[in-house]
PDB file of C-alpha atoms and ligand atoms in Angstrom:
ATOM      1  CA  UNK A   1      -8.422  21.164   4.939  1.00 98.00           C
ATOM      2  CA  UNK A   2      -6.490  19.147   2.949  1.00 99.00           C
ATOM      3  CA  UNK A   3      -7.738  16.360   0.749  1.00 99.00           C
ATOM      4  CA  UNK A   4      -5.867  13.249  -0.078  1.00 99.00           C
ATOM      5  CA  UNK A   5      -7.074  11.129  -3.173  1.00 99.00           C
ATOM      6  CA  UNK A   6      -6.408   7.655  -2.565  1.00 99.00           C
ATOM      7  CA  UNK A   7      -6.060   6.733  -6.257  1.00 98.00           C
ATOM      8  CA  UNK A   8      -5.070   3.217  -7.103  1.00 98.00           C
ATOM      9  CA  UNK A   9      -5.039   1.067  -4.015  1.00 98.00           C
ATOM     10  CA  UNK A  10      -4.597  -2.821  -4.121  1.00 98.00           C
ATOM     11  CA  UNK A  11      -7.651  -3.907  -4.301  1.00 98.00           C
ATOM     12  CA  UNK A  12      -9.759  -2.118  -6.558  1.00 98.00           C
ATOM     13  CA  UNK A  13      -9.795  -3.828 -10.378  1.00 98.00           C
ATOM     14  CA  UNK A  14     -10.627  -2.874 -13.517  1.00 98.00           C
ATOM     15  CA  UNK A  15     -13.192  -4.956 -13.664  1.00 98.00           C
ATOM     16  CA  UNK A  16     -14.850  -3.486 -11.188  1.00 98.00           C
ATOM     17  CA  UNK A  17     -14.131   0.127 -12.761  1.00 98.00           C
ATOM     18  CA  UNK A  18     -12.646   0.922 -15.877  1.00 98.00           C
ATOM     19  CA  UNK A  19     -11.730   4.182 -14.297  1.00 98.00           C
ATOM     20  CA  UNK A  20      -9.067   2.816 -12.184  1.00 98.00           C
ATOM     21  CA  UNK A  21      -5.643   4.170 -13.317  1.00 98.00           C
ATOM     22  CA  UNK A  22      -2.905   1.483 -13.552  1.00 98.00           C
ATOM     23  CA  UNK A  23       0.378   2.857 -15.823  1.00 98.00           C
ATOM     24  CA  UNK A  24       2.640   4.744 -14.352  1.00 98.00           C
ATOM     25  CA  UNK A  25       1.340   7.210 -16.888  1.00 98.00           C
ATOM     26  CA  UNK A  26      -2.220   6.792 -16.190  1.00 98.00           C
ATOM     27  CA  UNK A  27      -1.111   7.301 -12.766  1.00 99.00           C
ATOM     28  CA  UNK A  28       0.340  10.926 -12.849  1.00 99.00           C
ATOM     29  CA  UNK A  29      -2.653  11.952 -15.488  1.00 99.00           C
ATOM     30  CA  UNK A  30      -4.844  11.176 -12.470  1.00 98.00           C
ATOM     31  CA  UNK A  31      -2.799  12.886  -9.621  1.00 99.00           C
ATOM     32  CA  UNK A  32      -2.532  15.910 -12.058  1.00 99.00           C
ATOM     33  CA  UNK A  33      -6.880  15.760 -12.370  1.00 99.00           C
ATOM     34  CA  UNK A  34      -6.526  15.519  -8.577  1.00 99.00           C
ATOM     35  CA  UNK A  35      -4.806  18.481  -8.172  1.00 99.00           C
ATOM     36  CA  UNK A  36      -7.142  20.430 -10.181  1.00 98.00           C
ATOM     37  CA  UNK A  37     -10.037  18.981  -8.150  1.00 99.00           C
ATOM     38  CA  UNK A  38      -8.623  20.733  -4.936  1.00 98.00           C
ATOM     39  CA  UNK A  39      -6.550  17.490  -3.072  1.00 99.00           C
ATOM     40  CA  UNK A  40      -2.946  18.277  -2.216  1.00 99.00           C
ATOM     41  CA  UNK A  41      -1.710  15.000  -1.862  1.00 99.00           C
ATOM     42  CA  UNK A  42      -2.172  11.725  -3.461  1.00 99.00           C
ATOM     43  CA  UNK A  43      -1.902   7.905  -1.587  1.00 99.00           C
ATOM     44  CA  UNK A  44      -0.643   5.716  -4.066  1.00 99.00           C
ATOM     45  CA  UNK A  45       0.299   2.157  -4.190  1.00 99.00           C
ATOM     46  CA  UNK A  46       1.389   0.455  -7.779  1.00 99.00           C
ATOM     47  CA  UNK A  47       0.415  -2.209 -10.086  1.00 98.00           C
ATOM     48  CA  UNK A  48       2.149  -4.373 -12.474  1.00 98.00           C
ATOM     49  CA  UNK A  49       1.242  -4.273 -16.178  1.00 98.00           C
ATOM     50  CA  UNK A  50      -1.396  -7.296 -15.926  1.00 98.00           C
ATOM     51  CA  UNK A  51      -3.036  -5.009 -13.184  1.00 98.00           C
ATOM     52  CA  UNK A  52      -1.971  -7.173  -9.935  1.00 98.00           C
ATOM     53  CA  UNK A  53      -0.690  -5.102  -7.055  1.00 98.00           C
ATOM     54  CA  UNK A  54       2.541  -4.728  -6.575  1.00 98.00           C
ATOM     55  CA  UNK A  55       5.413  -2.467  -4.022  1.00 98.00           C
ATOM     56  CA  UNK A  56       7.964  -2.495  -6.361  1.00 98.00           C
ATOM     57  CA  UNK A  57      10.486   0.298  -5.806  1.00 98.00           C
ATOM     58  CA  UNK A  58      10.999   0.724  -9.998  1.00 98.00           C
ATOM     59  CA  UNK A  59       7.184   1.012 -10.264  1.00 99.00           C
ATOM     60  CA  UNK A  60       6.703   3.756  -7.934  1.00 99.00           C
ATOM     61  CA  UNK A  61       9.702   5.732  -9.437  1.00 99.00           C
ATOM     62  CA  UNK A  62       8.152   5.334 -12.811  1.00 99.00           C
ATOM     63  CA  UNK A  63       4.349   6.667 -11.124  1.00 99.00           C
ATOM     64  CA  UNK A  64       6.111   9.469  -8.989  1.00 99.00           C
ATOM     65  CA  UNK A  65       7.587  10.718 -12.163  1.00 99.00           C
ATOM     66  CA  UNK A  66       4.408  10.725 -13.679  1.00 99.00           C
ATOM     67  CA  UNK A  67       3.080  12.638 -10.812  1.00 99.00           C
ATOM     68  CA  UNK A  68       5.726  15.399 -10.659  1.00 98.00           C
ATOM     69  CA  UNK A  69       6.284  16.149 -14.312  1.00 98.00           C
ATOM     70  CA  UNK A  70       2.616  17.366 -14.336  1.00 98.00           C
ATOM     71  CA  UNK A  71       1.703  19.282 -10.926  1.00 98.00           C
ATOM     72  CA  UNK A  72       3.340  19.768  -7.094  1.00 98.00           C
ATOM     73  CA  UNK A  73       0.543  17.377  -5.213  1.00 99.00           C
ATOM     74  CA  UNK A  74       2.587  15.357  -2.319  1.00 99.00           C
ATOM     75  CA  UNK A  75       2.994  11.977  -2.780  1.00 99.00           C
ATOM     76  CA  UNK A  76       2.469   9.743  -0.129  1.00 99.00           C
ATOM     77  CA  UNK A  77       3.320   5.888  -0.661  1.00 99.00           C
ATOM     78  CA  UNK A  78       1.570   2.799   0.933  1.00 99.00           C
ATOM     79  CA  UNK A  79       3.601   0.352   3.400  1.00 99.00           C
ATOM     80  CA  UNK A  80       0.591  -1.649   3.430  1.00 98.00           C
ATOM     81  CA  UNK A  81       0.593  -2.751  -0.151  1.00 98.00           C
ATOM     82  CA  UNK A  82      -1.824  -5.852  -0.371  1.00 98.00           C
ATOM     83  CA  UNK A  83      -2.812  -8.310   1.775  1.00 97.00           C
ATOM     84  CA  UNK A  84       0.049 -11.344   2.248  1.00 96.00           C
ATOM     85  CA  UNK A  85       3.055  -9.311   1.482  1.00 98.00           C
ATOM     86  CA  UNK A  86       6.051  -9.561   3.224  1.00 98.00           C
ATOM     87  CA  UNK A  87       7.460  -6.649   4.893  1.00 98.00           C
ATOM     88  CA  UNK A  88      10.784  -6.087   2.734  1.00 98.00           C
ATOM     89  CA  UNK A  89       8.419  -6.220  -0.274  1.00 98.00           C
ATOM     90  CA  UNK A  90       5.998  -3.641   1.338  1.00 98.00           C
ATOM     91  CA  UNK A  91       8.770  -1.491   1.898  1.00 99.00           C
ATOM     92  CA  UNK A  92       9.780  -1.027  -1.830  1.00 98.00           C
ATOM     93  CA  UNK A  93       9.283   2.529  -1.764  1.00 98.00           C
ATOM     94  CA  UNK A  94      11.027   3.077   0.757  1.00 98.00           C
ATOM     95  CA  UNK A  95      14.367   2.977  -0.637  1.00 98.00           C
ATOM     96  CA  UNK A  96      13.498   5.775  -2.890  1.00 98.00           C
ATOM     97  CA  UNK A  97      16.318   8.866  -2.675  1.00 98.00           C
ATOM     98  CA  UNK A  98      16.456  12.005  -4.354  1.00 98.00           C
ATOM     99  CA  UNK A  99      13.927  13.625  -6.362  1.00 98.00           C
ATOM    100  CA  UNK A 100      11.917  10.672  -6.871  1.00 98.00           C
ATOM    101  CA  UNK A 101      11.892   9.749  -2.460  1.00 98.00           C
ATOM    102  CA  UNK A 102       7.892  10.482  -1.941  1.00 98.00           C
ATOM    103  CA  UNK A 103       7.011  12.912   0.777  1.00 98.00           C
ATOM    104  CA  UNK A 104       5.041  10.831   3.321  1.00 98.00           C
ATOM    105  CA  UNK A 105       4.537   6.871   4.066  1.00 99.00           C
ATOM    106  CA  UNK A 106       1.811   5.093   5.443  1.00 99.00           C
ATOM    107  CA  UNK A 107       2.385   3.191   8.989  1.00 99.00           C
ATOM    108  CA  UNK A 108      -0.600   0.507   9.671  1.00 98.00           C
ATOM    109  CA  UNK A 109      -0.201   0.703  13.571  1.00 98.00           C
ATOM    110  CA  UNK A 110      -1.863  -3.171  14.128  1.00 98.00           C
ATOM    111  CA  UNK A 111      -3.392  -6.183  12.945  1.00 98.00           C
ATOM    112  CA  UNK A 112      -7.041  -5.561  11.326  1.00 98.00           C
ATOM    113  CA  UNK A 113      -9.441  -8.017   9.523  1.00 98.00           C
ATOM    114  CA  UNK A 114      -9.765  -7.166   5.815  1.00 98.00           C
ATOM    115  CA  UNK A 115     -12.743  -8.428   4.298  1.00 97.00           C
ATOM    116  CA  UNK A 116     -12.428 -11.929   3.903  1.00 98.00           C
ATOM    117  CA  UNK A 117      -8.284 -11.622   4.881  1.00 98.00           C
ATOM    118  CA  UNK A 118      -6.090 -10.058   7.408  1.00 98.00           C
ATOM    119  CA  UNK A 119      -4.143  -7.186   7.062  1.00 98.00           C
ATOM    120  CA  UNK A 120      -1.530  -8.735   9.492  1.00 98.00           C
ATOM    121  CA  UNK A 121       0.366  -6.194  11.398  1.00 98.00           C
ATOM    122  CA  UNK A 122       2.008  -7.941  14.603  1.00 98.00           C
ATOM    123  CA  UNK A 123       4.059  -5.182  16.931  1.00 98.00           C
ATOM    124  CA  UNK A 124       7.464  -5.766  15.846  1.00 98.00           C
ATOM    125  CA  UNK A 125       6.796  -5.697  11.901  1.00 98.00           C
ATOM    126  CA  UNK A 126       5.289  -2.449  12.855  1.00 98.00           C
ATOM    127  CA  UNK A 127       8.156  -1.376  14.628  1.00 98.00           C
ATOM    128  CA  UNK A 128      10.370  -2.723  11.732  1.00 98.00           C
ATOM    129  CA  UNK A 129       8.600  -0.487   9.055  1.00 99.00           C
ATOM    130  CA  UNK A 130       8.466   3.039  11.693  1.00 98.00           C
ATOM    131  CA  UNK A 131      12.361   2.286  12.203  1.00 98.00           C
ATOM    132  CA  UNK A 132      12.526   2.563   7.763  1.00 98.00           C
ATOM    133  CA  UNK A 133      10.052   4.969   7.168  1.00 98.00           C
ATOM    134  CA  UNK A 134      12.680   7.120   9.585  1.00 98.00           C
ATOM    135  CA  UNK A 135      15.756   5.972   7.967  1.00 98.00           C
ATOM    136  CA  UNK A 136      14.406   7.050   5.099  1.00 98.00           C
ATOM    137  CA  UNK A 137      13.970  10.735   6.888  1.00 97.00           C
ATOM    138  CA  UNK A 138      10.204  10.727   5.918  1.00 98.00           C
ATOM    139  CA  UNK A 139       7.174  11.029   8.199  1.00 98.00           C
ATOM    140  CA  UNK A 140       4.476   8.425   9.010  1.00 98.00           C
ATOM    141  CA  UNK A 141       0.959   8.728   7.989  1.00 99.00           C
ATOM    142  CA  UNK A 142      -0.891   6.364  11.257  1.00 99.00           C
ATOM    143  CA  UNK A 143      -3.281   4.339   9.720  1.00 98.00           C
ATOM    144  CA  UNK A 144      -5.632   3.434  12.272  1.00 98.00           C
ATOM    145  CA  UNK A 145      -8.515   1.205  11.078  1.00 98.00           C
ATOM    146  CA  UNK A 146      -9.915   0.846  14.715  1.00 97.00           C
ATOM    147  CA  UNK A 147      -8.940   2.699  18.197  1.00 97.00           C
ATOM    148  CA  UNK A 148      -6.193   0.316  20.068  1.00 97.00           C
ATOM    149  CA  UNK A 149      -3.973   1.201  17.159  1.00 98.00           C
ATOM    150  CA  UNK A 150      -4.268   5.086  18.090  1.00 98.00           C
ATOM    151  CA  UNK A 151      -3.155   3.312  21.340  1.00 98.00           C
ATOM    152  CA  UNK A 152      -0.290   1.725  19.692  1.00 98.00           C
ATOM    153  CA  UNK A 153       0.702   4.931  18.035  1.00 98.00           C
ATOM    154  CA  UNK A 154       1.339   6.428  21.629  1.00 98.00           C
ATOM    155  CA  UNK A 155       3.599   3.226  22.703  1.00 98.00           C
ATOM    156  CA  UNK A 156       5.502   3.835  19.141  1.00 98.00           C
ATOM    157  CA  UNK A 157       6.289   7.503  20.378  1.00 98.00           C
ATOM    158  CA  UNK A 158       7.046   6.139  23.681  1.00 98.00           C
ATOM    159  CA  UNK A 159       9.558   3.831  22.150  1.00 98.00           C
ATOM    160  CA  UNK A 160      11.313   6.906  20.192  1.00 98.00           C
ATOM    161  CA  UNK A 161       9.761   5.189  17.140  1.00 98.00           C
ATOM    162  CA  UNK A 162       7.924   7.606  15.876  1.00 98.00           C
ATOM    163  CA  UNK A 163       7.479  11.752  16.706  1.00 98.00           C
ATOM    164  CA  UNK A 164       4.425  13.362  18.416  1.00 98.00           C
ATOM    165  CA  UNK A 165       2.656  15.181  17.283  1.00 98.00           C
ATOM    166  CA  UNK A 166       2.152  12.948  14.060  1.00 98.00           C
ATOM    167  CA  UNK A 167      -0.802  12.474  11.100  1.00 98.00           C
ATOM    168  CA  UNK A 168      -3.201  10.033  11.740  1.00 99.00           C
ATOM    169  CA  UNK A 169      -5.716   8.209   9.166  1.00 99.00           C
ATOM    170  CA  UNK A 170      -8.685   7.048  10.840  1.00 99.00           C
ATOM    171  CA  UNK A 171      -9.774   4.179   8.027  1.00 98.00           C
ATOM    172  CA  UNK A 172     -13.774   3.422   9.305  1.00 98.00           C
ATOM    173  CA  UNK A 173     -15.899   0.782   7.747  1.00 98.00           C
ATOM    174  CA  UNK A 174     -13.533  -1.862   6.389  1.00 98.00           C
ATOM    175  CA  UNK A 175     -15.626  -5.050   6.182  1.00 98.00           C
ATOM    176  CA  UNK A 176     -14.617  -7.256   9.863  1.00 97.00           C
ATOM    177  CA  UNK A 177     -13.137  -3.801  11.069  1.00 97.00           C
ATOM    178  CA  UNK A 178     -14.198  -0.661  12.953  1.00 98.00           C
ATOM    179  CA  UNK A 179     -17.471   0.728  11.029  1.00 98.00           C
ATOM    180  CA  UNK A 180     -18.229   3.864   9.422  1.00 98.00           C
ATOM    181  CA  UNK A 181     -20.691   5.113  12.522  1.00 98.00           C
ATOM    182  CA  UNK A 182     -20.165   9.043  13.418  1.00 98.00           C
ATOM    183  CA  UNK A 183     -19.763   7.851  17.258  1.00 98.00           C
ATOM    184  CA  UNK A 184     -16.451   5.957  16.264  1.00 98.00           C
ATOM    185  CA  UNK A 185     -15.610   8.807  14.184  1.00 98.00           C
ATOM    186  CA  UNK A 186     -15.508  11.207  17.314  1.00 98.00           C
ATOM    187  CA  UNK A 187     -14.003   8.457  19.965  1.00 98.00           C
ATOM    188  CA  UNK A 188     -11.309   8.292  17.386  1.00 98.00           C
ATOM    189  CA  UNK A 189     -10.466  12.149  17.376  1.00 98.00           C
ATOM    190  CA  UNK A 190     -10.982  12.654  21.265  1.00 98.00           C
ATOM    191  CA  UNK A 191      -8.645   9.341  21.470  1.00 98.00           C
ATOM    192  CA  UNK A 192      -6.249  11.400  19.594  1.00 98.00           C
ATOM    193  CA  UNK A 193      -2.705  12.614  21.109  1.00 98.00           C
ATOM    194  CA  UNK A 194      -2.072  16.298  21.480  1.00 97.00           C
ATOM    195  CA  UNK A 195      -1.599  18.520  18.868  1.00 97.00           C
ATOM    196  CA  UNK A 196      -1.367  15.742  16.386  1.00 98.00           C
ATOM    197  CA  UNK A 197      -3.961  16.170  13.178  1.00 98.00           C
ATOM    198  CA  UNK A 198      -6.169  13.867  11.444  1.00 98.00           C
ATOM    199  CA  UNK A 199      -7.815  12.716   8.386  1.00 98.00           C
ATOM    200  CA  UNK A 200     -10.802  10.009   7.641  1.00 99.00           C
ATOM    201  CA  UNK A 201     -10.942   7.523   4.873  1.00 99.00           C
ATOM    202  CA  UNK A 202     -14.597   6.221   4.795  1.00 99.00           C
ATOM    203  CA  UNK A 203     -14.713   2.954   2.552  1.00 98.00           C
ATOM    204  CA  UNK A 204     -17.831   2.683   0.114  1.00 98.00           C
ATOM    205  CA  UNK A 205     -20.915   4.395   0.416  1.00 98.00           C
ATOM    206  CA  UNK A 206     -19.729   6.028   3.573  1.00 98.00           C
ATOM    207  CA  UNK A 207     -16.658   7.881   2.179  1.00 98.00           C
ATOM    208  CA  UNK A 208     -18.408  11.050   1.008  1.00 98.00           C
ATOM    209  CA  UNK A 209     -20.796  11.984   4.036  1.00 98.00           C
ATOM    210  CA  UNK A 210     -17.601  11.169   5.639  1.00 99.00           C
ATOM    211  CA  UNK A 211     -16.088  14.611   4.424  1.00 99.00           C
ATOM    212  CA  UNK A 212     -18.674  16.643   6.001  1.00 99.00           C
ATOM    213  CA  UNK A 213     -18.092  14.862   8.920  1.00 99.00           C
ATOM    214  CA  UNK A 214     -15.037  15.456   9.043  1.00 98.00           C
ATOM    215  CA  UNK A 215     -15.059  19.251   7.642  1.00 99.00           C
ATOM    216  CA  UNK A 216     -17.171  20.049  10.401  1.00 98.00           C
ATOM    217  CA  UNK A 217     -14.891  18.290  12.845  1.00 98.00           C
ATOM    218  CA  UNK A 218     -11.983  20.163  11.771  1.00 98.00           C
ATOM    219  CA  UNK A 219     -10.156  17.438  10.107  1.00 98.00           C
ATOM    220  CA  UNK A 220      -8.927  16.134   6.541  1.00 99.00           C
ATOM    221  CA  UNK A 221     -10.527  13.937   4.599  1.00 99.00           C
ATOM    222  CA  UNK A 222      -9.210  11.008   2.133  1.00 99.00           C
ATOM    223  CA  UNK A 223     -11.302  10.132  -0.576  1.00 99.00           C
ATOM    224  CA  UNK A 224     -10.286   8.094  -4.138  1.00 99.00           C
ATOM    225  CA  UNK A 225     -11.478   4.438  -6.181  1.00 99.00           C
ATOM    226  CA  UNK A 226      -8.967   2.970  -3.249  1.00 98.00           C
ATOM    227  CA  UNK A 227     -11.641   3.033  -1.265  1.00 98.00           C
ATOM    228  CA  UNK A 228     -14.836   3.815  -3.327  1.00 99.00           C
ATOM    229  CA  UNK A 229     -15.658   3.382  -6.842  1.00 99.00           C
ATOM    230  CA  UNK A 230     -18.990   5.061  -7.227  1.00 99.00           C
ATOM    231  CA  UNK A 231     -19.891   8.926  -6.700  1.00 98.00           C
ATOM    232  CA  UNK A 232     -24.081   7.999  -6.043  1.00 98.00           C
ATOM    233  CA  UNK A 233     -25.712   4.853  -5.529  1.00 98.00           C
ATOM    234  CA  UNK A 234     -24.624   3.195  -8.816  1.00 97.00           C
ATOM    235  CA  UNK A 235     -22.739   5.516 -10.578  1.00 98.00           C
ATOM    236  CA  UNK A 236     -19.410   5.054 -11.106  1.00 99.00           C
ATOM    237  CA  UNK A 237     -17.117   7.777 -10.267  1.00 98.00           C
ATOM    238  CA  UNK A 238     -14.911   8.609 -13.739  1.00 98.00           C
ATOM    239  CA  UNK A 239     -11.896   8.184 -11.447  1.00 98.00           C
ATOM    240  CA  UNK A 240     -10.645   9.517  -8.375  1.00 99.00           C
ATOM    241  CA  UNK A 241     -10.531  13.141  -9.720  1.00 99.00           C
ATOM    242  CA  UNK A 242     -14.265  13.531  -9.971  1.00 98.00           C
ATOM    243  CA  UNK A 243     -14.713  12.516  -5.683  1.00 99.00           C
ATOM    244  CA  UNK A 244     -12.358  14.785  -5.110  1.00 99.00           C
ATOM    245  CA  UNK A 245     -14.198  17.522  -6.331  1.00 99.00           C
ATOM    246  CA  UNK A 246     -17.103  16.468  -4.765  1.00 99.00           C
ATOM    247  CA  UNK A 247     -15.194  16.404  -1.530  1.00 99.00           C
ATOM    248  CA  UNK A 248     -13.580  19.872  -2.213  1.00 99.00           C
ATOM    249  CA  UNK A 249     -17.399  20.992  -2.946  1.00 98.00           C
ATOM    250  CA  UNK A 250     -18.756  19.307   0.886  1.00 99.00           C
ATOM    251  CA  UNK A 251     -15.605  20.982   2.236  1.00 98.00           C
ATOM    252  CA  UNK A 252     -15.841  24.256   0.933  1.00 98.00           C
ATOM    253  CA  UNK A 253     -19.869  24.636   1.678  1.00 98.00           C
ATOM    254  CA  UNK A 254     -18.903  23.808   5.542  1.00 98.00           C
ATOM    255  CA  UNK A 255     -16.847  26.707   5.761  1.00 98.00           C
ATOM    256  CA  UNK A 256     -13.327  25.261   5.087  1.00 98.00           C
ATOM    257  CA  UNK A 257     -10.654  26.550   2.667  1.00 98.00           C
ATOM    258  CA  UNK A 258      -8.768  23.307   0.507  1.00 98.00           C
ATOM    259  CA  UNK A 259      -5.046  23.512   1.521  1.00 99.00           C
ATOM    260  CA  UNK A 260      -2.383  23.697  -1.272  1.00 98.00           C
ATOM    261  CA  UNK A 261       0.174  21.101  -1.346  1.00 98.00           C
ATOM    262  CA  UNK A 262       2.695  23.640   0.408  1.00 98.00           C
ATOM    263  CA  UNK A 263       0.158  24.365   3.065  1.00 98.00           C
ATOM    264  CA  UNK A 264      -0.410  20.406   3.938  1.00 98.00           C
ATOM    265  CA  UNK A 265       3.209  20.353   4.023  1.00 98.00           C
ATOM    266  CA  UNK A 266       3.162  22.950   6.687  1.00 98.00           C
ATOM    267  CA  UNK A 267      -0.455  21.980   8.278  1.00 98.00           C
ATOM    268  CA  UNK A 268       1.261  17.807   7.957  1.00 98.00           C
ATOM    269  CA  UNK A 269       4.745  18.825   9.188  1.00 97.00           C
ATOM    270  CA  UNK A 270       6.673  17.436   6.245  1.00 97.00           C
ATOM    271  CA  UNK A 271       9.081  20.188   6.578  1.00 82.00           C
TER     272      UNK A 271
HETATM  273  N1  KMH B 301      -4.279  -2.645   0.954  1.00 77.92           N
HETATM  274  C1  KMH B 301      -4.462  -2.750   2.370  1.00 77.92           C
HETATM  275  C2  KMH B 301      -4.298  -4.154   2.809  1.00 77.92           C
HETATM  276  C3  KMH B 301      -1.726   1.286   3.191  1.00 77.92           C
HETATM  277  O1  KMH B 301      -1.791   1.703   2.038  1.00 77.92           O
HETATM  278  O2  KMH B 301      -0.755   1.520   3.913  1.00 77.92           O
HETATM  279  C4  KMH B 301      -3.527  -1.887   3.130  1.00 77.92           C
HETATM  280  C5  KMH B 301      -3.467  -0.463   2.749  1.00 77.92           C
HETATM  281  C6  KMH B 301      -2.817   0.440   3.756  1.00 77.92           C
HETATM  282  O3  KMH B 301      -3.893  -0.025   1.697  1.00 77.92           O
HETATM  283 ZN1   ZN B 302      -3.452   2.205   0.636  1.00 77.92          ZN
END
């Protein structure tokens, strides 16, 4: 099973949770904890130094750095970046080569609400981003946040876009989006193309039962202050690290064994 800790995010703030890591430094401290934990890859997106999100190409390089110097987790960088970005901007890291190109990209398959904004996606800024994260010889992780953009996925592959089988994220319970309900969970992996694999980012309260959903389902799970910032009702988690080794814990007690970074590369494809 392999665990990805979602570790930064663009919406999360330190005021909200000290814990949030926001250097580039801070950053690959946290992947490194991560590692330890049990997750073999890490989503990140960047911030600037006042904290504000950012998809700045420099940035990353500086927080992938971070990451490698202290441990061999896969990095896998957001397309999404925040809410109202424009696509060259989202596509900062991206244009990453060499030892500091990460090893997996999200792909947000279609337009969701966020909360109180929209996470706008239309069909040919999808396309747009697929046809870079391939030019850039990396693979797409599918976020899906509700089941039409499984959907879209398959017209993507249809188009020679992207390559089945792929890795999905199924991202349940974003406020105005697809909830975190078991039943949407399992329409979700039975909408799922053949052979292709699958991990679930639950947002708040849900993310952690999530995991044993999902470890009993036979997928991955994604878990990090991205999308939660507490490990019980009202407890903060002390970063990313210590939900990850709660999730290792729920996966391990349902019978599955935590995949090393070279095993999700295999079990992901990346190779
Ligand atoms: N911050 C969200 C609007 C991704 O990383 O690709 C989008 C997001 C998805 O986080
Ligand atoms: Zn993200």
């Amino acid at each position: 099973m392999v665990i990805t800790a979602a570790l930064v995010g663009a919406e999360t703030t330190r005021e909200q949770t000290p814990y949030l890591p926001i250097t580039a430094a801070e950053i690959g401290v946290e992947a490194a904890k991560c590692r330890e934990a049990g997750a073999a890859m890490v989503h990140i997106h960047v911030r600037k130094p006042d904290g504000s999100p950012s998809q700045d190409a420099e940035l990353y390089r500086a927080a992938i750095r971070e990451i490698r110097k202290r441990c061999d987790i896969l990095v896998q960088t957001s397309t999404g970046g925040a809410v109202g970005m424009g696509v060259d901007e989202r596509c900062g890291p991206l244009t990453l080569t060499g030892t500091d190109r990460p090893d997996m990209a999200t792909l947000s398959t279609g337009s969701v609400n966020f909360g109180e904004d929209v996470f706008w996606n239309p069909r040919p800024l999808v396309r747009d981003i697929a046809r870079r994260i391939r030019a850039a010889g990396l693979k797409p992780e599918l976020e899906c946040f509700d089941v039409g953009m499984i959907d879209e996925a398959r017209a993507l592959a249809k188009q020679g876009l992207i390559d089945f089988p792929a890795h999905f994220d199924f991202v349940l319970g974003v406020p105005g989006a697809l909830a975190a309900r078991v039943e949407a969970l399992d329409f979700m992996v039975a909408s799922l193309p053949e052979g292709c694999t699958w991990t679930c980012a639950a947002i708040g309260r849900h993310q952690l039962p999530f995991v044993d959903l999902s470890a009993e389902r036979g997928g991955n799970a994604r878990v990090g202050l991205e999308d939660n910032i507490f490990i019980s009702k009202g407890v903060l988690a002390k970063g990313s690290s210590e939900l990850v080794a709660d999730a290792a814990r729920r996966a391990q007690a349902k019978g599955r064994t935590l995949a090393t970074p070279q095993q999700a590369r295999q079990l992901l494809r990346l190779t």
